[in-house]
Coordinates of C-alpha atoms in Angstrom, one line a residue:
M1 CA 78.5 -57.2 102.3
K2 CA 77.4 -57.9 105.8
S3 CA 78.5 -61.1 107.6
S4 CA 76.3 -64.4 108.0
L5 CA 76.6 -63.5 111.5
A6 CA 75.5 -60.1 111.5
I7 CA 72.5 -61.0 109.2
Y8 CA 71.4 -63.7 111.4
R9 CA 71.4 -61.6 114.2
R10 CA 69.3 -59.2 112.5
L11 CA 66.9 -61.9 111.8
L12 CA 67.0 -63.2 115.3
S13 CA 65.7 -59.6 116.3
Y14 CA 62.5 -60.2 114.6
T15 CA 61.5 -63.0 117.0
R16 CA 61.9 -60.8 120.3
P17 CA 58.0 -59.8 120.3
Y18 CA 57.5 -63.5 119.9
A19 CA 59.9 -64.7 122.8
G20 CA 57.3 -67.1 124.7
G21 CA 56.8 -69.0 121.7
F22 CA 60.4 -69.1 121.1
A23 CA 61.2 -70.1 124.4
L24 CA 58.5 -73.1 124.4
A25 CA 60.2 -74.1 121.2
L26 CA 63.3 -74.1 122.6
L27 CA 62.2 -76.0 125.6
G28 CA 60.6 -78.7 123.6
M29 CA 64.0 -79.1 121.3
V30 CA 66.0 -79.5 124.6
V31 CA 63.7 -82.1 126.0
A32 CA 63.6 -84.1 122.7
A33 CA 67.4 -84.0 122.3
A34 CA 67.7 -85.2 125.9
T35 CA 65.8 -88.3 125.1
E36 CA 68.2 -89.5 122.4
P37 CA 71.1 -90.5 124.6
M38 CA 69.1 -92.1 126.9
L39 CA 68.3 -94.9 124.5
P40 CA 71.7 -96.6 124.0
A41 CA 72.3 -95.6 127.8
L42 CA 69.6 -98.4 128.4
L43 CA 71.0 -100.8 126.2
K44 CA 74.2 -101.0 128.5
P45 CA 72.4 -102.3 131.6
L46 CA 69.8 -104.5 129.5
L47 CA 72.8 -106.3 127.9
D48 CA 75.2 -106.7 130.7
E49 CA 72.7 -107.3 133.6
G50 CA 69.8 -109.1 131.4
F51 CA 71.6 -110.9 128.9
V52 CA 75.0 -111.7 130.3
N53 CA 74.8 -111.8 133.8
K54 CA 71.3 -112.6 134.1
S55 CA 71.0 -110.8 137.8
G56 CA 67.0 -111.2 137.9
F57 CA 66.5 -107.7 136.0
P58 CA 63.2 -106.7 135.9
L59 CA 61.9 -107.4 132.3
W60 CA 59.1 -104.7 132.6
F61 CA 61.8 -101.8 133.2
V62 CA 63.4 -101.4 129.5
P63 CA 59.9 -101.7 127.5
A64 CA 58.7 -99.2 130.0
A65 CA 61.3 -96.9 129.9
I66 CA 61.3 -97.1 125.9
M67 CA 57.6 -96.4 125.8
G68 CA 58.1 -93.3 128.3
L69 CA 61.3 -91.9 126.1
F70 CA 59.1 -91.8 122.9
I71 CA 55.9 -90.8 124.4
A72 CA 58.0 -87.6 125.8
R73 CA 60.1 -87.2 122.9
G74 CA 56.8 -87.2 120.7
I75 CA 55.0 -84.5 122.8
A76 CA 58.3 -82.2 122.9
T77 CA 58.8 -82.5 119.1
F78 CA 55.1 -81.6 118.5
T79 CA 55.5 -78.7 120.7
S80 CA 58.7 -77.2 119.5
N81 CA 57.5 -77.7 116.0
Y82 CA 54.2 -75.9 116.5
A83 CA 55.8 -73.1 118.3
M84 CA 58.7 -72.6 116.0
S85 CA 56.1 -72.7 113.0
W86 CA 54.0 -70.0 115.2
V87 CA 57.0 -67.7 115.4
A88 CA 57.9 -68.3 112.0
N89 CA 54.3 -67.3 110.7
H90 CA 54.5 -64.2 113.0
V91 CA 57.7 -63.0 111.6
L92 CA 56.7 -63.7 108.3
V93 CA 53.9 -61.2 108.5
D94 CA 55.9 -58.8 110.0
L95 CA 58.3 -58.8 107.5
R96 CA 55.9 -58.7 104.8
R97 CA 54.2 -55.8 106.2
Q98 CA 57.5 -54.0 107.1
M99 CA 58.6 -54.5 103.3
F100 CA 55.2 -53.5 101.5
S101 CA 55.1 -50.6 103.9
R102 CA 58.8 -49.2 102.5
M103 CA 58.2 -50.3 99.1
M104 CA 54.9 -47.9 99.2
R105 CA 57.3 -45.1 100.6
L106 CA 59.9 -45.4 98.3
P107 CA 60.9 -42.5 96.0
A108 CA 59.2 -42.3 92.5
A109 CA 62.5 -43.1 90.9
E110 CA 62.9 -46.4 92.7
F111 CA 60.1 -47.7 90.8
E112 CA 61.6 -46.8 87.3
N113 CA 65.0 -48.1 88.4
E114 CA 64.1 -51.2 89.9
A115 CA 61.7 -54.0 87.9
S116 CA 58.6 -54.5 89.5
G117 CA 58.9 -58.1 89.1
L118 CA 61.7 -58.3 91.3
L119 CA 60.1 -56.1 94.0
I120 CA 57.0 -58.5 93.6
S121 CA 59.6 -61.7 94.2
R122 CA 61.3 -60.3 97.2
I123 CA 57.7 -59.9 99.2
V124 CA 56.1 -62.9 97.9
F125 CA 58.8 -65.5 97.4
E126 CA 62.1 -64.7 99.1
V127 CA 61.0 -63.9 102.1
T128 CA 59.6 -67.1 102.8
N129 CA 63.5 -68.3 102.6
V130 CA 64.4 -65.8 105.3
T131 CA 61.8 -67.5 107.8
G132 CA 62.9 -71.1 106.8
A133 CA 66.4 -70.0 107.9
V134 CA 65.3 -68.5 111.0
T135 CA 62.8 -71.5 111.9
R136 CA 63.6 -74.9 110.4
A137 CA 67.6 -74.1 110.1
L138 CA 67.3 -73.1 113.3
T139 CA 65.5 -76.1 114.7
V140 CA 68.1 -78.4 113.4
L141 CA 70.6 -76.7 114.6
V142 CA 69.1 -76.4 118.1
R143 CA 68.0 -79.6 118.3
D144 CA 70.8 -81.7 116.5
S145 CA 73.6 -79.8 118.3
L146 CA 72.1 -80.5 121.9
V147 CA 71.7 -84.4 120.5
I148 CA 75.2 -84.2 119.6
A149 CA 76.4 -83.1 122.9
G150 CA 74.4 -85.4 124.7
L151 CA 75.6 -88.3 122.8
L152 CA 79.2 -87.2 123.0
G153 CA 78.8 -87.0 127.0
W154 CA 77.5 -90.5 127.0
L155 CA 80.6 -91.7 124.8
M156 CA 82.9 -89.7 127.1
Y157 CA 81.6 -91.5 129.9
L158 CA 81.6 -95.0 128.4
N159 CA 85.1 -94.5 126.8
W160 CA 87.1 -91.5 126.5
K161 CA 90.0 -93.1 124.5
L162 CA 87.3 -94.2 121.7
T163 CA 85.2 -90.9 121.9
L164 CA 88.5 -89.0 121.1
V165 CA 88.8 -91.3 117.9
A166 CA 85.1 -90.3 117.0
L167 CA 85.8 -86.5 117.9
A168 CA 88.5 -86.6 114.9
L169 CA 85.5 -86.3 112.7
I170 CA 84.6 -83.2 113.7
P171 CA 87.2 -81.0 112.2
V172 CA 86.9 -82.4 108.9
L173 CA 83.4 -82.1 108.9
S174 CA 83.8 -78.4 109.7
G175 CA 86.1 -77.9 107.0
V176 CA 83.7 -79.1 104.3
V177 CA 80.9 -76.9 105.6
V178 CA 83.0 -74.0 105.3
V179 CA 84.4 -74.5 102.1
Y180 CA 81.0 -75.5 100.7
S181 CA 79.0 -72.6 102.8
K182 CA 80.5 -70.0 100.5
R183 CA 80.2 -71.4 97.3
M184 CA 76.2 -72.2 98.6
R185 CA 75.7 -68.6 99.5
K186 CA 76.8 -67.0 96.3
L187 CA 74.7 -69.8 94.4
N188 CA 71.7 -68.9 96.1
R189 CA 72.1 -65.3 95.8
R190 CA 72.3 -65.5 91.9
S191 CA 69.4 -68.1 92.0
L192 CA 67.2 -65.6 93.9
E193 CA 68.2 -62.8 91.4
Y194 CA 67.1 -65.1 88.6
T195 CA 63.7 -66.2 90.4
G196 CA 63.0 -62.3 90.2
E197 CA 63.9 -62.2 86.7
L198 CA 61.5 -65.0 85.8
T199 CA 58.7 -63.2 87.9
R200 CA 59.3 -60.1 85.8
V201 CA 59.0 -62.2 82.6
V202 CA 56.1 -63.7 83.3
E203 CA 54.2 -60.6 84.8
E204 CA 55.3 -58.8 81.4
A205 CA 53.8 -61.9 79.4
V206 CA 50.5 -61.8 81.2
H207 CA 49.9 -58.0 81.1
G208 CA 50.9 -57.7 77.4
H209 CA 49.2 -60.5 76.0
K210 CA 47.2 -58.6 73.6
V211 CA 50.5 -56.8 72.2
T212 CA 52.2 -60.5 71.8
K213 CA 49.3 -61.6 70.2
I214 CA 48.8 -59.0 67.6
F215 CA 52.2 -58.6 66.9
G216 CA 52.9 -62.6 66.6
G217 CA 55.8 -62.3 69.5
Y218 CA 55.4 -65.8 70.8
A219 CA 58.9 -66.7 69.8
H220 CA 60.1 -63.8 71.4
Q221 CA 58.5 -64.2 74.7
S222 CA 58.9 -68.0 74.6
A223 CA 62.5 -67.4 73.8
L224 CA 62.9 -64.7 76.4
F225 CA 61.3 -67.3 79.0
E226 CA 63.4 -70.3 78.1
R227 CA 66.8 -68.5 78.6
T228 CA 65.3 -67.4 81.9
I229 CA 64.3 -70.7 83.4
D230 CA 67.7 -72.4 81.9
K231 CA 69.7 -70.3 83.5
L232 CA 67.6 -70.7 86.7
R233 CA 67.9 -74.5 86.1
G234 CA 72.0 -74.0 85.6
F235 CA 71.9 -72.5 89.2
A236 CA 69.6 -75.4 90.5
M237 CA 72.0 -77.7 89.1
R238 CA 75.3 -76.1 90.8
M239 CA 73.4 -75.9 94.1
T240 CA 72.5 -79.6 94.0
V241 CA 75.9 -80.5 93.5
A242 CA 77.5 -78.4 96.2
S243 CA 74.8 -79.5 98.4
A244 CA 75.0 -83.2 97.4
A245 CA 78.7 -83.7 97.6
T246 CA 78.5 -82.8 101.2
V247 CA 76.7 -85.9 102.2
P248 CA 78.9 -88.4 100.9
I249 CA 82.1 -86.9 102.4
T250 CA 80.3 -86.6 105.6
Q251 CA 79.3 -90.4 105.3
L252 CA 82.8 -91.3 104.3
C253 CA 84.6 -89.4 107.6
A254 CA 81.9 -91.1 109.7
A255 CA 82.4 -94.6 108.2
A256 CA 86.2 -94.2 108.5
A257 CA 85.8 -93.2 112.4
V258 CA 83.3 -96.3 113.1
A259 CA 85.8 -98.5 111.3
T260 CA 88.5 -97.3 113.4
V261 CA 86.3 -97.1 116.9
V262 CA 85.1 -100.8 116.0
T263 CA 88.7 -102.2 115.4
I264 CA 89.9 -100.6 118.7
A265 CA 86.8 -101.7 120.9
L266 CA 87.5 -105.4 119.6
L267 CA 91.4 -104.8 120.8
Q268 CA 90.0 -103.7 124.2
S269 CA 87.4 -106.3 124.7
Q270 CA 90.0 -108.9 123.9
N271 CA 92.1 -107.2 126.9
D272 CA 88.8 -107.3 129.1
Q273 CA 88.8 -103.2 129.2
T274 CA 85.1 -103.3 127.8
T275 CA 81.6 -105.2 128.5
V276 CA 79.6 -106.4 126.0
G277 CA 77.0 -103.8 127.0
G278 CA 79.2 -100.9 126.8
F279 CA 80.7 -101.8 123.5
V280 CA 77.0 -102.3 122.1
S281 CA 75.9 -98.7 123.9
F282 CA 79.1 -97.1 122.7
I283 CA 78.6 -98.4 119.1
T284 CA 74.5 -97.6 118.8
A285 CA 75.4 -94.0 120.3
M286 CA 78.2 -93.4 117.9
L287 CA 75.8 -94.7 114.8
M288 CA 73.2 -92.2 116.2
L289 CA 75.4 -89.4 115.9
L290 CA 75.4 -89.9 112.1
A291 CA 71.9 -88.5 111.7
P292 CA 72.3 -85.5 113.7
L293 CA 75.5 -84.9 111.8
R294 CA 74.0 -85.3 108.5
H295 CA 71.4 -83.1 109.2
L296 CA 73.9 -80.4 110.1
A297 CA 75.5 -80.6 106.8
D298 CA 72.2 -80.9 105.0
V299 CA 70.8 -77.7 106.9
N300 CA 73.9 -75.5 105.6
E301 CA 72.0 -75.5 102.3
Q302 CA 68.7 -74.2 103.5
L303 CA 70.7 -71.9 105.7
Q304 CA 72.7 -70.1 103.2
R305 CA 69.4 -69.8 100.8
G306 CA 67.7 -67.9 104.0
L307 CA 71.0 -65.6 104.6
A308 CA 70.8 -64.7 100.8
A309 CA 67.1 -64.1 100.8
A310 CA 67.7 -62.2 103.7
E311 CA 70.3 -59.9 102.2
A312 CA 67.6 -58.9 99.5
V313 CA 64.9 -58.4 102.1
F314 CA 67.1 -56.1 104.1
A315 CA 68.5 -54.1 100.9
L316 CA 64.7 -53.5 100.6
L317 CA 64.0 -52.3 104.1
D318 CA 67.3 -50.1 104.2
K319 CA 66.4 -48.4 101.5
N320 CA 65.7 -44.9 101.9
E321 CA 61.9 -43.3 102.2
E322 CA 60.9 -40.4 100.5
D323 CA 61.9 -37.0 102.8
D324 CA 59.0 -36.4 104.7
S325 CA 60.5 -34.2 107.4
G326 CA 58.6 -30.9 106.5
P327 CA 56.9 -29.5 109.5
V328 CA 54.3 -27.5 108.0
R329 CA 50.6 -28.8 108.2
I330 CA 48.0 -27.7 105.8
E331 CA 44.3 -28.6 105.8
H332 CA 43.3 -27.1 102.5
A333 CA 45.4 -24.8 100.3
R334 CA 44.5 -21.7 98.6
G335 CA 46.1 -23.0 95.6
E336 CA 48.6 -20.7 94.7
L337 CA 51.9 -22.4 92.9
V338 CA 55.1 -20.4 92.4
F339 CA 58.3 -21.8 90.6
E340 CA 61.2 -20.0 91.5
N341 CA 64.3 -20.9 89.1
V342 CA 63.2 -24.6 88.8
S343 CA 65.2 -27.1 87.0
F344 CA 65.2 -30.9 86.8
R345 CA 67.4 -33.5 85.3
Y346 CA 66.6 -37.2 84.7
P347 CA 69.9 -39.3 86.2
S348 CA 70.7 -40.7 82.6
A349 CA 69.7 -37.8 81.1
A350 CA 72.1 -35.3 78.8
Y351 CA 69.8 -32.2 79.1
D352 CA 67.3 -31.0 81.7
A353 CA 63.7 -31.8 81.2
V354 CA 62.7 -28.1 83.0
T355 CA 65.0 -25.5 82.7
D356 CA 65.2 -22.4 84.8
L357 CA 61.4 -22.0 85.3
D358 CA 59.8 -19.1 86.9
L359 CA 56.2 -19.1 87.2
R360 CA 53.2 -17.8 89.1
I361 CA 50.1 -19.7 89.0
A362 CA 47.3 -17.8 90.8
P363 CA 44.5 -19.3 92.9
G364 CA 41.5 -20.8 91.0
E365 CA 43.3 -20.1 87.8
V366 CA 43.1 -22.7 85.1
V367 CA 46.5 -23.1 83.1
A368 CA 46.9 -25.6 80.0
L369 CA 50.4 -27.1 79.0
V370 CA 50.9 -27.6 75.5
G371 CA 54.0 -28.5 73.2
A372 CA 55.6 -31.4 71.9
S373 CA 56.3 -34.7 73.5
G374 CA 59.1 -34.4 75.9
A375 CA 58.6 -30.8 75.8
G376 CA 58.6 -30.9 80.1
K377 CA 54.9 -31.0 80.7
T378 CA 54.7 -33.8 82.5
T379 CA 57.8 -33.4 84.7
L380 CA 56.4 -30.2 85.9
M381 CA 53.3 -31.9 86.9
N382 CA 55.2 -34.7 88.8
L383 CA 57.4 -32.0 90.6
L384 CA 54.1 -30.9 92.2
P385 CA 53.4 -33.6 94.7
R386 CA 57.1 -34.5 94.7
F387 CA 57.1 -37.5 92.7
I388 CA 60.2 -36.2 91.7
E389 CA 62.4 -33.2 93.6
P390 CA 63.8 -30.0 91.5
T391 CA 67.7 -30.2 90.6
R392 CA 67.6 -26.7 91.2
G393 CA 65.3 -24.0 92.8
R394 CA 62.1 -24.5 94.4
I395 CA 58.5 -24.3 94.2
L396 CA 56.1 -22.9 96.8
L397 CA 52.3 -23.6 97.7
D398 CA 50.6 -20.6 99.3
G399 CA 53.9 -19.3 99.8
V400 CA 55.2 -22.3 101.7
P401 CA 58.0 -24.3 100.0
L402 CA 57.0 -27.6 99.2
A403 CA 59.8 -29.3 101.1
E404 CA 58.4 -27.9 104.2
I405 CA 55.2 -29.2 104.2
R406 CA 54.1 -32.7 105.4
L407 CA 54.3 -35.0 102.5
S408 CA 50.8 -36.4 103.3
D409 CA 49.4 -33.0 103.7
L410 CA 50.8 -31.9 100.4
R411 CA 49.5 -34.8 98.2
R412 CA 46.0 -34.1 99.8
Q413 CA 45.9 -30.9 98.0
F414 CA 46.3 -32.7 94.7
A415 CA 43.8 -34.8 92.5
L416 CA 45.3 -36.5 89.4
V417 CA 43.6 -37.8 86.1
A418 CA 46.7 -39.4 84.0
Q419 CA 46.6 -40.6 80.7
D420 CA 47.7 -43.8 81.9
V421 CA 44.5 -44.8 84.1
V422 CA 45.3 -46.9 86.9
L423 CA 42.5 -48.8 88.4
F424 CA 42.6 -51.5 91.0
N425 CA 40.8 -54.7 91.1
D426 CA 37.6 -53.6 93.2
S427 CA 34.6 -52.2 92.8
L428 CA 33.7 -48.9 90.9
R429 CA 32.7 -47.5 94.6
G430 CA 35.7 -48.8 95.7
N431 CA 37.8 -47.1 93.0
I432 CA 35.9 -43.9 92.9
G433 CA 36.3 -43.4 96.6
F434 CA 39.9 -44.7 96.6
G435 CA 41.6 -42.9 99.4
S436 CA 39.0 -40.1 99.5
E437 CA 37.9 -39.3 103.2
H438 CA 34.5 -38.9 101.7
A439 CA 34.3 -42.6 100.4
G440 CA 31.3 -43.3 102.4
D441 CA 29.5 -40.4 101.5
E442 CA 26.6 -41.7 98.8
T443 CA 25.9 -38.2 98.0
R444 CA 29.1 -37.4 97.0
L445 CA 29.7 -40.7 95.3
R446 CA 26.4 -40.1 93.2
A447 CA 27.7 -36.7 92.0
A448 CA 31.1 -37.8 91.3
V449 CA 29.4 -40.4 88.9
D450 CA 27.3 -37.9 87.5
A451 CA 29.7 -35.4 86.8
A452 CA 32.1 -37.8 85.1
V453 CA 29.2 -39.0 82.6
L454 CA 29.1 -42.3 84.2
A455 CA 25.4 -42.6 85.5
D456 CA 23.9 -44.4 82.1
Y457 CA 26.5 -46.9 82.3
V458 CA 26.1 -47.5 86.3
R459 CA 22.5 -48.1 85.5
T460 CA 23.1 -51.1 83.1
L461 CA 25.2 -52.8 85.4
P462 CA 23.5 -55.4 87.7
D463 CA 25.5 -54.5 90.9
G464 CA 25.6 -50.6 90.1
V465 CA 28.5 -49.3 91.8
D466 CA 29.6 -52.5 93.4
T467 CA 30.4 -54.0 90.3
S468 CA 33.8 -55.3 90.2
V469 CA 36.1 -53.3 87.3
G470 CA 38.8 -56.4 87.0
E471 CA 42.3 -56.5 87.5
R472 CA 43.6 -53.1 86.4
G473 CA 40.1 -52.1 85.0
M474 CA 40.0 -54.7 82.4
R475 CA 36.4 -55.1 82.3
L476 CA 35.9 -51.6 81.3
S477 CA 36.4 -49.9 78.1
G478 CA 39.3 -47.1 78.0
G479 CA 37.0 -44.4 78.0
Q480 CA 35.1 -45.8 80.7
R481 CA 38.2 -46.3 82.7
Q482 CA 39.3 -42.7 82.1
R483 CA 35.7 -41.5 83.3
V484 CA 36.1 -43.4 86.4
A485 CA 39.5 -41.8 87.1
L486 CA 37.9 -38.3 86.6
A487 CA 35.0 -39.4 89.0
R488 CA 37.7 -40.1 91.6
A489 CA 39.4 -36.9 91.4
I490 CA 36.2 -35.1 91.8
M491 CA 35.0 -37.5 94.7
K492 CA 38.6 -36.4 96.1
D493 CA 37.5 -32.6 96.0
A494 CA 41.2 -31.2 96.2
P495 CA 41.7 -27.6 95.8
I496 CA 44.5 -28.4 93.0
L497 CA 43.5 -30.5 89.8
L498 CA 46.2 -32.1 87.4
L499 CA 44.7 -33.3 84.2
D500 CA 47.3 -35.2 81.9
E501 CA 45.3 -35.7 78.8
A502 CA 42.2 -36.5 80.9
T503 CA 39.8 -37.1 78.2
S504 CA 42.0 -38.5 75.5
A505 CA 40.3 -42.0 75.3
L506 CA 36.9 -40.6 75.1
D507 CA 34.8 -40.1 71.9
S508 CA 33.8 -36.4 70.9
E509 CA 30.4 -36.7 72.0
T510 CA 31.4 -38.1 75.4
E511 CA 34.3 -35.7 75.8
R512 CA 32.1 -32.6 75.1
E513 CA 29.9 -33.7 78.0
V514 CA 32.9 -34.4 80.4
Q515 CA 34.4 -31.2 79.2
L516 CA 31.4 -29.4 80.7
A517 CA 31.5 -31.5 84.0
L518 CA 35.4 -30.7 84.4
E519 CA 34.8 -26.9 83.6
R520 CA 32.2 -27.0 86.1
T521 CA 34.6 -28.9 88.8
M522 CA 37.5 -26.6 88.2
R523 CA 35.4 -23.5 89.3
G524 CA 37.3 -22.4 92.4
R525 CA 40.1 -24.9 91.8
T526 CA 43.6 -24.4 90.4
T527 CA 43.9 -26.6 87.7
L528 CA 46.6 -27.8 85.3
V529 CA 45.7 -29.3 82.0
I530 CA 47.9 -31.2 79.5
A531 CA 46.2 -31.7 76.2
H532 CA 47.1 -32.3 72.9
R533 CA 43.9 -31.6 71.6
L534 CA 44.0 -27.7 71.8
S535 CA 39.9 -27.5 71.1
T536 CA 39.7 -28.9 74.7
I537 CA 41.8 -25.8 76.4
E538 CA 40.2 -22.9 74.4
R539 CA 38.8 -21.5 77.6
A540 CA 41.8 -21.9 79.8
D541 CA 42.7 -18.7 81.6
R542 CA 46.4 -19.0 80.5
I543 CA 48.1 -21.4 78.1
L544 CA 51.6 -22.2 78.4
V545 CA 53.7 -23.4 75.3
F546 CA 56.6 -25.7 76.1
D547 CA 59.9 -26.2 74.2
K548 CA 62.6 -28.3 75.3
G549 CA 62.0 -27.8 79.1
R550 CA 61.2 -23.9 78.4
I551 CA 58.1 -21.7 78.2
V552 CA 58.2 -20.2 74.9
E553 CA 54.8 -18.4 75.0
Q554 CA 52.0 -17.8 77.5
G555 CA 48.7 -16.1 77.0
S556 CA 45.0 -16.7 76.5
H557 CA 43.6 -18.9 73.2
A558 CA 42.8 -15.6 71.8
Q559 CA 46.2 -13.7 72.4
L560 CA 48.4 -16.6 71.4
L561 CA 46.3 -17.1 68.2
A562 CA 46.4 -13.3 67.4
R563 CA 50.4 -13.5 68.3
G564 CA 51.1 -15.9 65.3
G565 CA 53.6 -17.7 67.0
S566 CA 54.3 -21.6 68.1
Y567 CA 50.8 -22.0 69.4
A568 CA 48.9 -20.6 66.3
Y569 CA 51.2 -22.9 64.2
L570 CA 50.4 -25.9 66.2
Y571 CA 46.4 -24.9 66.3
R572 CA 46.4 -24.3 62.5
L573 CA 48.2 -27.5 62.0
Q574 CA 45.6 -29.5 64.4
F575 CA 42.7 -27.8 62.4
A576 CA 43.8 -28.4 59.1
G577 CA 44.1 -32.3 60.1
D578 CA 41.0 -32.0 61.5
A579 CA 39.2 -30.2 58.7
K580 CA 40.9 -32.8 56.4
S581 CA 39.4 -35.8 58.4
S582 CA 36.0 -34.3 58.3
G583 CA 36.2 -33.6 54.7
R584 CA 37.1 -37.3 54.0
A585 CA 34.3 -38.2 56.2
G586 CA 31.7 -36.0 54.5
A587 CA 33.1 -37.1 50.9
A588 CA 32.5 -40.8 52.2
D589 CA 28.7 -39.7 53.4
A590 CA 28.2 -38.4 50.0
A591 CA 29.2 -41.3 48.2
D592 CA 27.2 -43.5 50.2
A593 CA 24.4 -41.0 49.7
A594 CA 24.8 -41.1 46.0
G595 CA 25.1 -44.6 46.0
A596 CA 21.7 -45.3 47.6
A597 CA 20.1 -43.0 45.2
R598 CA 21.2 -45.0 42.3
D599 CA 19.8 -48.1 44.0

């Protein structure tokens, strides 16, 4: 764990681009702090010359000086607060920009290992505590430290003996701050973790509301929420105890110092060692010390919260991005894919998801992947755009190892349609053209809409393709979301298509239409298709049958059926199930017809 000083130095480095605003804020703090000791300094001549000696002290001087002091102080305070806020908001934007950029470039495994709620919490909530440490805490530290220095200087000038008594307060306060700082840092770190956990719980409850309703999971979700907020409340109260205890301890130390100083000052007054004006000025300056000392004690909580948040922010910024060191550039690949002894095992798995895979896929070839769930089909697809890296072996695209190709160029060669469709809270146009260099081409857009069998649906919408699909595409049906994803893949016009159950949410009639459109789209493109409905892949050039991460059969539909192996068994099993379902439907139709005849 890095030291507080190291974290704070790194934090302050983000203010360098805004050095002008930062300097203006510091100047305002210096001017505002300089006005503090001037007020008790005015009391000494006012009392000694105006009240005690009555030496013709000008009446206008003190009120004019007081008004001048507070005007200067007001301008300086406004300037410092505005300039520091300007710096803070720019730093906040820079941190969020860097955090979001780093998050988007993390390896896929990081998204699987870390809860999305924690990532969201860091970017949305925790980073605001960081800027509090940079700005509000720094403002208090600088301004009040200068005020204390100025008041102590005036106290030393008035009476150095009494000042030494007051200074005995500082070691005590320092010890209190050090003891409580460590505890506050630890409590704030745990509090931030539970805040992220709370974000995750709420996010899951919002997105899973249908499952909660249908399965009656209110009690489970409510109990989980209650446990999380109760833990958060517990840490909040512990922080309150730790923070609140510093104030009375500080005030008790100050009261003891004031009582001692008053006693000594009275003794000095009896011996004519001080004047009335000097005593009042000293007591006033000493009492004015209490406020900045209290501020410095209070700011420790905010500072420790900011440093704990900074640790979490920098932990995200320090994560390694995806390896993108490949020097090779590719504009448009031919589409040849070669797997050389490729294996992959997930970190927590006991066995390989893909084992010793040797495979060549020719440019423009349509290859279907079939097999039971967990056989390695999706893992193979995830290896191609380098969402995951092979444990052993290598994969080549047009004869070039994937690791040697620049990541953006590599992924430009692929278009993906997954079973779990991801749509953004944007219009149909925005989702179909997402990330495509052809996004502004209306002709391509219309062609993609037609090819995905979306045209009839789009014509029913008041705003056409500019209609919003809602968060995660919730305004669309499952089949419509899948067709939008197909249109997006067609719009990209990539040389390699990855179709993972691309038509699973479509009805039979629409599936046939989309299948024909896909077959037109596949022409001239290398295509990998995962499909559980074997009837959709009968026209594939080659079918690979997977079992426990290995290819156990391969060939055309006719060849595999003739062989009578695993594929033929799966096909017969599925065909028998479909025939049985059709038979039940036919019997039901016949019964309905007979009933109608009797009526």
